[in-house]
Short mmCIF file of C-alpha atoms (C1' of nucleotides) in Angstrom, two decimals:
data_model
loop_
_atom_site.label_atom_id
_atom_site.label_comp_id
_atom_site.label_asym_id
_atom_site.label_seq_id
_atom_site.Cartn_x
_atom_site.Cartn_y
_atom_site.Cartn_z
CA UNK A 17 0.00 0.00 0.00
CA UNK A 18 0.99 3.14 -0.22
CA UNK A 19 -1.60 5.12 1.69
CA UNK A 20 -0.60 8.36 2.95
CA UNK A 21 -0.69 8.69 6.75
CA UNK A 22 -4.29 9.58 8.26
CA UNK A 23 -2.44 13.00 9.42
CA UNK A 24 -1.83 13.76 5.67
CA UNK A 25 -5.46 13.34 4.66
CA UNK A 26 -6.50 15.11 7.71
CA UNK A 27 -4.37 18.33 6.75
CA UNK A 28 -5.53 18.60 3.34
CA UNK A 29 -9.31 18.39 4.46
CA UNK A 30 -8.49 21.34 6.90
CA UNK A 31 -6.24 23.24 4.39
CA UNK A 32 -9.16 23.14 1.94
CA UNK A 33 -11.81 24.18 4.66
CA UNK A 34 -9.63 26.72 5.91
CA UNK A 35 -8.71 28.32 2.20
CA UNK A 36 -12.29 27.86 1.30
CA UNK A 37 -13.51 30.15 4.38
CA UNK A 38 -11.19 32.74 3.26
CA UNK A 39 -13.31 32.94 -0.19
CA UNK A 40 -16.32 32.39 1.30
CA UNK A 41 -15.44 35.31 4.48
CA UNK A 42 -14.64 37.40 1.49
CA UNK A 43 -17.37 37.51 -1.14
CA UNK A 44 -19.97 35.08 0.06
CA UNK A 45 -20.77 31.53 -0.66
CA UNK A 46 -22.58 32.09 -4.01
CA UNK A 47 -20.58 34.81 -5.10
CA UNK A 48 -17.33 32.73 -4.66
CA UNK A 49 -17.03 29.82 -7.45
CA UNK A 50 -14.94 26.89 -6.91
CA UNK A 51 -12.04 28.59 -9.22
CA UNK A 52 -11.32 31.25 -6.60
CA UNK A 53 -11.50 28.11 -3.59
CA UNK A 54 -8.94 26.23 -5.81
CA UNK A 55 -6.79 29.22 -6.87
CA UNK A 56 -6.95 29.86 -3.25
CA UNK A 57 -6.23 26.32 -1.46
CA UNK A 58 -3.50 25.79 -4.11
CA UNK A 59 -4.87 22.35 -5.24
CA UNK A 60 -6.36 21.21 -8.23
CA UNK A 61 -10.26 20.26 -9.04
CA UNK A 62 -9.51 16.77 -8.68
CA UNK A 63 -7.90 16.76 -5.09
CA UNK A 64 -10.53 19.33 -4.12
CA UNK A 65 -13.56 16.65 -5.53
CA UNK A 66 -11.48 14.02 -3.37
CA UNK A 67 -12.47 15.41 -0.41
CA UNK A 68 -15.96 16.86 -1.29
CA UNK A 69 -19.11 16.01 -2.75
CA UNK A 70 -19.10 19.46 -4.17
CA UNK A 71 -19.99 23.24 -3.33
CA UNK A 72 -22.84 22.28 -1.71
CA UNK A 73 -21.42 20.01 1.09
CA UNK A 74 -18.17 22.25 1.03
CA UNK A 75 -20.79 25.45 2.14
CA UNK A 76 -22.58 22.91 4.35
CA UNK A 77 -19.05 21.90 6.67
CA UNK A 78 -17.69 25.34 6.83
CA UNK A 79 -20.95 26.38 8.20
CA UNK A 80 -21.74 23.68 10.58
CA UNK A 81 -18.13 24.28 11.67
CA UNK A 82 -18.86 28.20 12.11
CA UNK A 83 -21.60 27.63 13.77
CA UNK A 84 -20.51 24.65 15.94
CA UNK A 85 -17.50 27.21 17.41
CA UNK A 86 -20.01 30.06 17.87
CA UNK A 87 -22.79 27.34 19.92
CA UNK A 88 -19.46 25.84 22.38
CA UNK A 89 -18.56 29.40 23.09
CA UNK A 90 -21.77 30.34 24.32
CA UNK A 91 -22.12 27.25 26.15
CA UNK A 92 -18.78 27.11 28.33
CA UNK A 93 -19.23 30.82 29.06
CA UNK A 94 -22.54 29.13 30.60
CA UNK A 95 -21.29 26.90 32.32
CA UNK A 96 -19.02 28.97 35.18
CA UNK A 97 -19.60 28.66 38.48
CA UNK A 98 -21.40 30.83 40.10
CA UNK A 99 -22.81 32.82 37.01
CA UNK A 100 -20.99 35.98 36.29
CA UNK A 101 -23.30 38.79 35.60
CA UNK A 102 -24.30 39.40 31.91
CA UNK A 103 -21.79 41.93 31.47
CA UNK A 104 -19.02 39.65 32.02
CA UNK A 105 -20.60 36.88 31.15
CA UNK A 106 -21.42 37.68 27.38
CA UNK A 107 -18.01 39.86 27.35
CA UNK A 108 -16.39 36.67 27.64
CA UNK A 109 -18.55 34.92 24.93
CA UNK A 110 -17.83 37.71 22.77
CA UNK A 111 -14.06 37.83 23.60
CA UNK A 112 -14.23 33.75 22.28
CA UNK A 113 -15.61 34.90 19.42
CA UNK A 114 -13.54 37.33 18.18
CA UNK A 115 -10.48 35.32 18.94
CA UNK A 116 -11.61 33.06 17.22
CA UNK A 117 -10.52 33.13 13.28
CA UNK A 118 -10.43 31.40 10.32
CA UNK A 119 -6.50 30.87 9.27
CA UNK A 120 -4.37 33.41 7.81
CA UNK A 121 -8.04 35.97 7.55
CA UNK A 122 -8.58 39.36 9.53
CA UNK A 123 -11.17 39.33 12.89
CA UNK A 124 -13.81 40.29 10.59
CA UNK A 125 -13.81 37.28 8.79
CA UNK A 126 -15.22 34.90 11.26
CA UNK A 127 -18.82 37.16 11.94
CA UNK A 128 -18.90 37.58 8.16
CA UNK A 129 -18.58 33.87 7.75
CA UNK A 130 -21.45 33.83 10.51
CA UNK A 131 -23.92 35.76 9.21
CA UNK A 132 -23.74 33.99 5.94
CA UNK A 133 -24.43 30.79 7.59
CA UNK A 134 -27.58 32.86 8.80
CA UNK A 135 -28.93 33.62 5.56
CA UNK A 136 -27.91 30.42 4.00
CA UNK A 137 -30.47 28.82 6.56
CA UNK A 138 -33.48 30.22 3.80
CA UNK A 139 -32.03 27.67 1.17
CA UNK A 140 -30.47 24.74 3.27
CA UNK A 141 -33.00 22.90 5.42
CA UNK A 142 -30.50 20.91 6.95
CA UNK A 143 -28.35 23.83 8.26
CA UNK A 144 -31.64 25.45 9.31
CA UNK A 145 -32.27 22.45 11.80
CA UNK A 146 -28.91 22.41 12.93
CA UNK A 147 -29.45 26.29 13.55
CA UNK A 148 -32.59 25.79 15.61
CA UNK A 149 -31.54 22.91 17.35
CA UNK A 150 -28.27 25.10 18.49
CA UNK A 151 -30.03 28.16 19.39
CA UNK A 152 -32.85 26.15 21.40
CA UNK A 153 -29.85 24.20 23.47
CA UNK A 154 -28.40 27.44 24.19
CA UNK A 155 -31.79 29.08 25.30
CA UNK A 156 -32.32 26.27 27.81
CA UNK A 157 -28.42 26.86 29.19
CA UNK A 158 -28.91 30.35 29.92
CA UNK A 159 -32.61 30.75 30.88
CA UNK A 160 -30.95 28.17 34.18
CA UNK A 161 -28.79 30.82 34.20
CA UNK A 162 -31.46 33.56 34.67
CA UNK A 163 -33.15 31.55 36.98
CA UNK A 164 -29.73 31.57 39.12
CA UNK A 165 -29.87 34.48 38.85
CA UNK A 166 -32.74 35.46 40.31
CA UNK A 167 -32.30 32.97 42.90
CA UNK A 168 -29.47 34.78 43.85
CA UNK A 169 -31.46 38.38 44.04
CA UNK A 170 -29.65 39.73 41.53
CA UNK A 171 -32.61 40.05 39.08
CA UNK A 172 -35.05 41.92 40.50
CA UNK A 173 -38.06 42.31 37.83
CA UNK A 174 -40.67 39.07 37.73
CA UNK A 175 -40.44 38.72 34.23
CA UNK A 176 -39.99 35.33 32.10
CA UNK A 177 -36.30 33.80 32.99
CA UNK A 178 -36.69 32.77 28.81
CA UNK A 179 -37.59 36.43 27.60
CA UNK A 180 -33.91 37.73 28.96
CA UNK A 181 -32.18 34.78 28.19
CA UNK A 182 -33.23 35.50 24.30
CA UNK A 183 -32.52 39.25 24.55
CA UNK A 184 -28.98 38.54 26.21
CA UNK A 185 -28.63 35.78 22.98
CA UNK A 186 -29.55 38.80 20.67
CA UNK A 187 -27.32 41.18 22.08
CA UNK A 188 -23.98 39.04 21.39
CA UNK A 189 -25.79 38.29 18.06
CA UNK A 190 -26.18 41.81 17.31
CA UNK A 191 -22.54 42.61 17.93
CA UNK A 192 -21.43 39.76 15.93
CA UNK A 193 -23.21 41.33 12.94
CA UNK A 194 -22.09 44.38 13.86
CA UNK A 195 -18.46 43.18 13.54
CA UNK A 196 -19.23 41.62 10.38
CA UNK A 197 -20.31 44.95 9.16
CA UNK A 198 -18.08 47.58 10.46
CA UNK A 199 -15.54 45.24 12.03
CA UNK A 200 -14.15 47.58 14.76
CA UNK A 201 -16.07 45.94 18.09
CA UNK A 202 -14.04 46.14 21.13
CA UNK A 203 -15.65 43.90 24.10
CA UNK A 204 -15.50 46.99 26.19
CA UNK A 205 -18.25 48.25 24.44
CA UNK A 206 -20.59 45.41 25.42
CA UNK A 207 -19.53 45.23 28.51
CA UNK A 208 -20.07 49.01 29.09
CA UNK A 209 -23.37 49.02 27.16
CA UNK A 210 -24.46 45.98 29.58
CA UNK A 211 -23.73 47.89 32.58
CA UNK A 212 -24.97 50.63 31.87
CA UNK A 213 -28.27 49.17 31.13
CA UNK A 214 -28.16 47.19 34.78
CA UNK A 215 -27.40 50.15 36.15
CA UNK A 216 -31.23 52.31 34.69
CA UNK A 217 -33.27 52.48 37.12
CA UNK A 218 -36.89 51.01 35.94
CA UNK A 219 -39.46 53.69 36.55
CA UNK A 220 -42.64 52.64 38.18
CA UNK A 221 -45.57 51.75 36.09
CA UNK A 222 -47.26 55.20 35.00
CA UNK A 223 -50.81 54.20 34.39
CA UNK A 224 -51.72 51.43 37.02
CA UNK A 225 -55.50 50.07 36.52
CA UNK B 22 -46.54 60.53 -27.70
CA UNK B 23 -47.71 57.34 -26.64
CA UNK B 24 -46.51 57.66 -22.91
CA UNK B 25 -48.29 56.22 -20.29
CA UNK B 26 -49.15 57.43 -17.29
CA UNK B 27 -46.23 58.30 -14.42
CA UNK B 28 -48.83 56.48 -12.28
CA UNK B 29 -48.86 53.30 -14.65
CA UNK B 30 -44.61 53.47 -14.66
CA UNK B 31 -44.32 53.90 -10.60
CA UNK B 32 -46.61 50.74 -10.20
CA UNK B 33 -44.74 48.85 -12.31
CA UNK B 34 -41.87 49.57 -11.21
CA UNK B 35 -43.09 49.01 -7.71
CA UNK B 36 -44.84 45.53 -8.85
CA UNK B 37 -41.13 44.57 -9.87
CA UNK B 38 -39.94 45.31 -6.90
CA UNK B 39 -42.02 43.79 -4.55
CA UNK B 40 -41.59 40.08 -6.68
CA UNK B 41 -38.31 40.17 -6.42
CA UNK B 42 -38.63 41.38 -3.11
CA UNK B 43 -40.78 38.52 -2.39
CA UNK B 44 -38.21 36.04 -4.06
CA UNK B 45 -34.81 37.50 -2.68
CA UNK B 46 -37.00 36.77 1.18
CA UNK B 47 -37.53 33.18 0.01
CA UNK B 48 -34.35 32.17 -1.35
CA UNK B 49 -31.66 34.97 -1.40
CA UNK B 50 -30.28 37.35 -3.61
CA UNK B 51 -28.06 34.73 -5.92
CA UNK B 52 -29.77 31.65 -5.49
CA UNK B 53 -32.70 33.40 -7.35
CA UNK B 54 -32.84 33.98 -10.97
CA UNK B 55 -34.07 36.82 -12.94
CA UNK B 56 -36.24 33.77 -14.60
CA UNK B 57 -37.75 32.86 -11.15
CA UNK B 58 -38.42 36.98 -10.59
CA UNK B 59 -39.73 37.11 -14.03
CA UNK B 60 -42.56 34.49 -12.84
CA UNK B 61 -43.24 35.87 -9.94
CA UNK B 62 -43.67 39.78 -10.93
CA UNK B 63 -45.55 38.04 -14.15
CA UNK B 64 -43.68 39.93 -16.41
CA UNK B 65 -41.39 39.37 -19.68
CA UNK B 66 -37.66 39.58 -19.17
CA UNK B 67 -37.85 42.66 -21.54
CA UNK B 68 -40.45 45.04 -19.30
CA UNK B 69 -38.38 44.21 -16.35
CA UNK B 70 -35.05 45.57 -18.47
CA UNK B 71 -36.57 48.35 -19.24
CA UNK B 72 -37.27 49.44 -15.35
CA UNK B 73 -33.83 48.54 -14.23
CA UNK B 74 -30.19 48.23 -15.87
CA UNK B 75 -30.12 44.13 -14.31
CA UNK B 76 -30.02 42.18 -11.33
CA UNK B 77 -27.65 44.18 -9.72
CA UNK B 78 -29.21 47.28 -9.60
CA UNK B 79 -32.38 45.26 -8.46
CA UNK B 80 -30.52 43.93 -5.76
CA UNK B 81 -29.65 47.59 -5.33
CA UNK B 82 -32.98 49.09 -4.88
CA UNK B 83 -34.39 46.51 -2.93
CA UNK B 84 -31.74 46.36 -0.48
CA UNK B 85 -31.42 50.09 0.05
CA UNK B 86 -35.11 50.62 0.20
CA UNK B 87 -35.28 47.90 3.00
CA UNK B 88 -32.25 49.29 4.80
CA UNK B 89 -34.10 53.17 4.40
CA UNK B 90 -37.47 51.28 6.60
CA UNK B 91 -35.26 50.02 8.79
CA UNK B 92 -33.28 53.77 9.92
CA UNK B 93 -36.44 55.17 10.04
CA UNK B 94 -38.03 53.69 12.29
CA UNK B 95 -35.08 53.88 14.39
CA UNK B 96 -34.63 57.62 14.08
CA UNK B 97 -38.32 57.93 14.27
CA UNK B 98 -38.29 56.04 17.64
CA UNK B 99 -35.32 58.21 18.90
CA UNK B 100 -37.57 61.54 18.44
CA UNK B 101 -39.92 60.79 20.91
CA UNK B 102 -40.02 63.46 23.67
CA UNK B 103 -39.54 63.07 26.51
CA UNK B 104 -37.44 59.77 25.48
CA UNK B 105 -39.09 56.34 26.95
CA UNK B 106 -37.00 54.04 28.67
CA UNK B 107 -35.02 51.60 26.43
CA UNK B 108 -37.56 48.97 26.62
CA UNK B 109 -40.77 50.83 25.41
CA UNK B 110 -38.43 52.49 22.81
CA UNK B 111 -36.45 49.20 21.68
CA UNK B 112 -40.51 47.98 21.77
CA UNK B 113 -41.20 50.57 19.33
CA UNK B 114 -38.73 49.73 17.15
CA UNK B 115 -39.47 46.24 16.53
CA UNK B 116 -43.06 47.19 16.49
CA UNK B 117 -42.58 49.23 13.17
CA UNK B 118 -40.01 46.08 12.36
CA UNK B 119 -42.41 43.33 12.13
CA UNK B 120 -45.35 45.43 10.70
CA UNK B 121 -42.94 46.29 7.95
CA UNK B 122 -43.50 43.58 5.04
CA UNK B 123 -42.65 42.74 1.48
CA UNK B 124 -46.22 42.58 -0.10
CA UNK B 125 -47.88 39.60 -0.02
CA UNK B 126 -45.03 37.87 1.91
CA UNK B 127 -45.18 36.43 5.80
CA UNK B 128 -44.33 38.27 9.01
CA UNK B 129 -40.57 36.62 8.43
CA UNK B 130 -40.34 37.89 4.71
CA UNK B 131 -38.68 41.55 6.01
CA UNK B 132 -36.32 40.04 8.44
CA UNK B 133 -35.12 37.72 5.85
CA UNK B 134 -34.57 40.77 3.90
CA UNK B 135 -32.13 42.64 5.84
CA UNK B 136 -29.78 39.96 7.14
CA UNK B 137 -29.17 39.36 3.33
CA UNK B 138 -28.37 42.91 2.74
CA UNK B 139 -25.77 42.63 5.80
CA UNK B 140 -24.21 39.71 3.76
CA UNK B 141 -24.51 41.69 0.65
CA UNK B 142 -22.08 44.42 1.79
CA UNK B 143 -19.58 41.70 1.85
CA UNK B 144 -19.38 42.03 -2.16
CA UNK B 145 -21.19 45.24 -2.60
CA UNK B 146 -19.18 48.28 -1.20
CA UNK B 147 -21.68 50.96 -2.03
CA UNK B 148 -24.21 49.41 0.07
CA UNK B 149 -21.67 48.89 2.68
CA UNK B 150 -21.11 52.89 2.64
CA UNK B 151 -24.66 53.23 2.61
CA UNK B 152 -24.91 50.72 5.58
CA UNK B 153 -22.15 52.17 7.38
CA UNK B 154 -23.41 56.19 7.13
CA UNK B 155 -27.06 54.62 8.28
CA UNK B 156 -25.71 53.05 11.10
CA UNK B 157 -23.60 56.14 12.01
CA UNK B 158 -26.14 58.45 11.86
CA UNK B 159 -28.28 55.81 14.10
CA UNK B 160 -25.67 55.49 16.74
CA UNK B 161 -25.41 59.71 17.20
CA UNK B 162 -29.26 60.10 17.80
CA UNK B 163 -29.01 57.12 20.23
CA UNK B 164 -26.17 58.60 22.04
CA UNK B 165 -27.99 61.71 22.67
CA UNK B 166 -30.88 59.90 23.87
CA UNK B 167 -28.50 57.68 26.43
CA UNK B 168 -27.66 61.63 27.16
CA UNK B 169 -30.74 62.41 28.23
CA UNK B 170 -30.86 59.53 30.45
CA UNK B 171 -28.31 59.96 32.26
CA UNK B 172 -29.38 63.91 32.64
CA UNK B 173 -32.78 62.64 33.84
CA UNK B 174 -30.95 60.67 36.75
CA UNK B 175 -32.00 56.99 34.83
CA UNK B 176 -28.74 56.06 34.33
CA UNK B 177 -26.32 55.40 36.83
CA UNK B 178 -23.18 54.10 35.69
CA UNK B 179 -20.37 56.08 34.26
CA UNK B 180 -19.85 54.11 31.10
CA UNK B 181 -19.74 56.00 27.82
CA UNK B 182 -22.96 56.62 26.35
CA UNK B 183 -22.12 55.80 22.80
CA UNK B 184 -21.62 52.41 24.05
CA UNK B 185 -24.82 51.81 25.90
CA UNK B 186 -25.97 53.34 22.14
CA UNK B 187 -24.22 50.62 20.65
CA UNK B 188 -25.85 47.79 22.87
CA UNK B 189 -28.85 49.06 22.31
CA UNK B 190 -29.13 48.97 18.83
CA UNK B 191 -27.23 45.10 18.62
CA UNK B 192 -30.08 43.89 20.51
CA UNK B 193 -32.35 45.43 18.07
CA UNK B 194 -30.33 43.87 15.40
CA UNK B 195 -30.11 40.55 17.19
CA UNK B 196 -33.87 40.62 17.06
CA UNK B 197 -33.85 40.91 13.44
CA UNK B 198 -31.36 37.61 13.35
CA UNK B 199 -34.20 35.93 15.62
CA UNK B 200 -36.61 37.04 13.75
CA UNK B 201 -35.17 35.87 10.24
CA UNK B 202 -33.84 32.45 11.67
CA UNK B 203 -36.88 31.10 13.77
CA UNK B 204 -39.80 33.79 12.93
CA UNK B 205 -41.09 33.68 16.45
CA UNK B 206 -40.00 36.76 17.62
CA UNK B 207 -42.80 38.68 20.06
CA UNK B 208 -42.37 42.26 20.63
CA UNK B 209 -42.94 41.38 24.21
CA UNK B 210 -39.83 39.08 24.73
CA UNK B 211 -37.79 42.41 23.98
CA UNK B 212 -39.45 44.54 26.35
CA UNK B 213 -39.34 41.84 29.17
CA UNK B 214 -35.82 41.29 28.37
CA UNK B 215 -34.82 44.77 28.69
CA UNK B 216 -36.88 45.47 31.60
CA UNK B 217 -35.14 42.51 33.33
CA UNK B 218 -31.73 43.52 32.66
CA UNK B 219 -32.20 47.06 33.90
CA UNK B 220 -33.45 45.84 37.25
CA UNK B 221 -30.72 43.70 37.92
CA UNK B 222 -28.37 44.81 40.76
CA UNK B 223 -24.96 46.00 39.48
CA UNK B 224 -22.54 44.19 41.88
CA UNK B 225 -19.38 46.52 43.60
CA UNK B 226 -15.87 45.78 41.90
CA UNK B 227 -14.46 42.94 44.24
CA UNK B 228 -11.05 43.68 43.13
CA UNK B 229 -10.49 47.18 43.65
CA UNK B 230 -6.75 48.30 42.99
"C1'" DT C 5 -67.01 61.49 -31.42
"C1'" DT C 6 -64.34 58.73 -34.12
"C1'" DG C 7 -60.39 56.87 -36.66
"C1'" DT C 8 -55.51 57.08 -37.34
"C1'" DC C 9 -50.89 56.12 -36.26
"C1'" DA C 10 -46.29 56.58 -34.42
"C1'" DA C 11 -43.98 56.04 -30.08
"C1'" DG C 12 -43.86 53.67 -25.98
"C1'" DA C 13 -44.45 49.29 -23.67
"C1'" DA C 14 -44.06 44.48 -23.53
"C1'" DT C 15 -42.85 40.00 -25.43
"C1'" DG C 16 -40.05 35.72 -25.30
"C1'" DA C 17 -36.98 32.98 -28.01
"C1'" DA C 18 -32.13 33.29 -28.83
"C1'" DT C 19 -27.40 34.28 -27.22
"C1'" DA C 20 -23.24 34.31 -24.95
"C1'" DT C 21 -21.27 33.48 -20.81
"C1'" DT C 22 -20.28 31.33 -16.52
"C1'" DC C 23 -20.10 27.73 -13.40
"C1'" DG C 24 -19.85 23.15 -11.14
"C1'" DT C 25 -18.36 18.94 -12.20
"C1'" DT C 26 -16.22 15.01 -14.71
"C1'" DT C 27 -12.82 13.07 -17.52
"C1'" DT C 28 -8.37 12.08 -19.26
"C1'" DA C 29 -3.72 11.35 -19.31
"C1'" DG C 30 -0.05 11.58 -17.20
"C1'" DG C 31 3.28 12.55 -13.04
"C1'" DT C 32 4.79 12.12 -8.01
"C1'" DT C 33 5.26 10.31 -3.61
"C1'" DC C 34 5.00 6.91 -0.03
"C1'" DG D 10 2.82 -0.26 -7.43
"C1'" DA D 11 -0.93 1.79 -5.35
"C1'" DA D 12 -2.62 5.91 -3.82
"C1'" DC D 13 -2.36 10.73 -4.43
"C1'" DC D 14 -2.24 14.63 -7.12
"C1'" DT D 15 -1.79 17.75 -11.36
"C1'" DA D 16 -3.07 20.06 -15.48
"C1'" DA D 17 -6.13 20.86 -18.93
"C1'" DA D 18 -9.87 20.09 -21.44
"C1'" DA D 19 -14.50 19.40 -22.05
"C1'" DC D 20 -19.43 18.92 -20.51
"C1'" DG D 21 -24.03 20.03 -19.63
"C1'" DA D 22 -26.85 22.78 -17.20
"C1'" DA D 23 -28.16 27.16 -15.78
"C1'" DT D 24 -27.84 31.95 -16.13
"C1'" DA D 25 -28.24 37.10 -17.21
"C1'" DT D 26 -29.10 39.77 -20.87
"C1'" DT D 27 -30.42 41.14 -25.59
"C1'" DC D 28 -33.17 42.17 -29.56
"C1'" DA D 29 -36.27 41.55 -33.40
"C1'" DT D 30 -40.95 41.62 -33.07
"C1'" DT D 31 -45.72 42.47 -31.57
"C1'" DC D 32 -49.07 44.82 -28.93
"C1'" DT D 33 -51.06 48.96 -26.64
"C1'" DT D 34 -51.77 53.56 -25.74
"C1'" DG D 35 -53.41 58.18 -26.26
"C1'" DA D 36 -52.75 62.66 -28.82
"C1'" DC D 37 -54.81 64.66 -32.65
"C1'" DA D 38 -56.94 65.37 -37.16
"C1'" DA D 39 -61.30 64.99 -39.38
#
DNA sequence: TTGTCAAGAATGAATATTCGTTTTAGGTTC
DNA sequence: GAACCTAAAACGAATATTCATTCTTGACAA
């Protein structure tokens, strides 16, 4: 035989992935054709073909792989013991996230890949469920964790654990677009803008029944 | 002359527009062709040539017209005198958000919409300027209304108000993502959210230097 | 009011291009 | 010598766009 060592294969599967997320971070998954991913990679149509079906499942592993990173990061930051307050807590999920990168590409390039996985949920199914299924786990992690924290007086309001677990969710969301657009978010911001909203006082209910 | 009337032009025009608006929501910008438009609008490739130079400037006006709703009713929000606390006006916001609809298209359809123009400014860098002055001009009305908070005694914290600003609108936008990616987005999730987070307890610095 | 008629509006089959993928015929490396 | 890879060509399908043609409109003469 003269198989190449498991290692070997292994590498060339990441350096395509990795080249291929460059292209795709760049211009977009359907504005990118597999010319620019092999002039990019450095490897020819058939060693590419090799290793993927095609376009379709080479889109479909980059994403689940985007999405897979952004899902753990949110999850671990969950996990500490005893819950940091939001402010710190989605600062940290954010700080995962922008250190994470795809090789050799700027910070930007991992939110851009991120919100492409987003709108490439309207023509894959599969990557829709995968979406769902992600963003559901990680609704049930941190509504526990609003429930902590109301158990430990921090949250004072008596309003659905669920409805501030989502609206923390969309704030880290939010900034992750926002760094795919503009591409200059700093984790102090967040972590400002979080405290600062803790911070308002509620005003009491104007027009009680 | 044979014209027609300016009011006959502007609907067609506007009956183009909201096809391929309808399309772009269901599928995205490049996975739709002008052939699948051309169905939907019920129109011959020819009439729709004649309203715009291709599918590019298409894209164009449907992105920037969606993008225009969406700074409006931001700025529009930010008017309000005396300025409501962050969750009526965040409320507000995605109020005029999910009443905002392509024509003939779902609750989901406008969402869908804008998180492809994010993506969009990947490869189109006049829509990225257009993107990037919008959001500029967004975040300097909403940093005069964090102002005003903080002048009105409802903010405590001394953290910059441009980045409570920032926050603000990312939860906004992460409502958007929620709303495109699972379509079950209540207005009263954000409210309850907010509310929440601005009655939790800020806790002292345990490591002071 | 009616009939005429060019210019505007719309058609849709044809075109040229692009793209993903496969094939072929070697070469290179374990 | 088997697996890996290259280079280049070719394929079919799909695509955006064009253009020769037909239809429709409405100003205006009678």
């Amino acid at each position: 035989m003269a198989r190449v060592s498991q290692e070997h294969l292994d590498a060339r599967r990441r350096q395509i992935l990795d080249g291929a997320a460059r292209c795709f971070a760049r211009n977009g998954f359907h504005a990118t054709s597999m010319q620019d991913v092999l002039a990019e990679v450095g490897l020819s149509a058939g060693a590419v073909y090799r290793y993927f079906r095609g376009k379709e499942e080479l889109i479909g592993a980059i994403a689940t792989e985007a999405f897979t990173a952004i899902r753990s990061a949110f999850e671990e930051a969950s996990r500490a013991t005893p819950p940091p307050t939001p402010d710190v807590l989605l600062g940290a999920v954010l700080r995962l996230f922008l250190e994470e990168r795809v090789e050799g590409a700027d910070r930007q390039a991992f939110a851009r890949l991120i919100i492409q996985v987003w709108t490439e949920t309207l023509r894959n199914e599969e990557l829709a469920g995968t979406l769902s299924e992600g963003y559901d786990g990680m609704r049930v992690a941190w509504t526990r964790l609003v429930t902590a924290y109301r158990e430990n007086g921090l949250l004072h309001a008596d309003v659905p654990a669920d409805h501030v677990a989502r609206t923390l969710i969309a704030t880290a969301q939010g900034f992750i677009a926002q760094q795919a657009l503009f591409g200059d978010v700093a984790v102090e911001v967040l972590e400002d803008g979080l405290r600062g909203l803790m911070s308002m006082s509620v005003p009491q209910d104007d027009e009680p029944i």
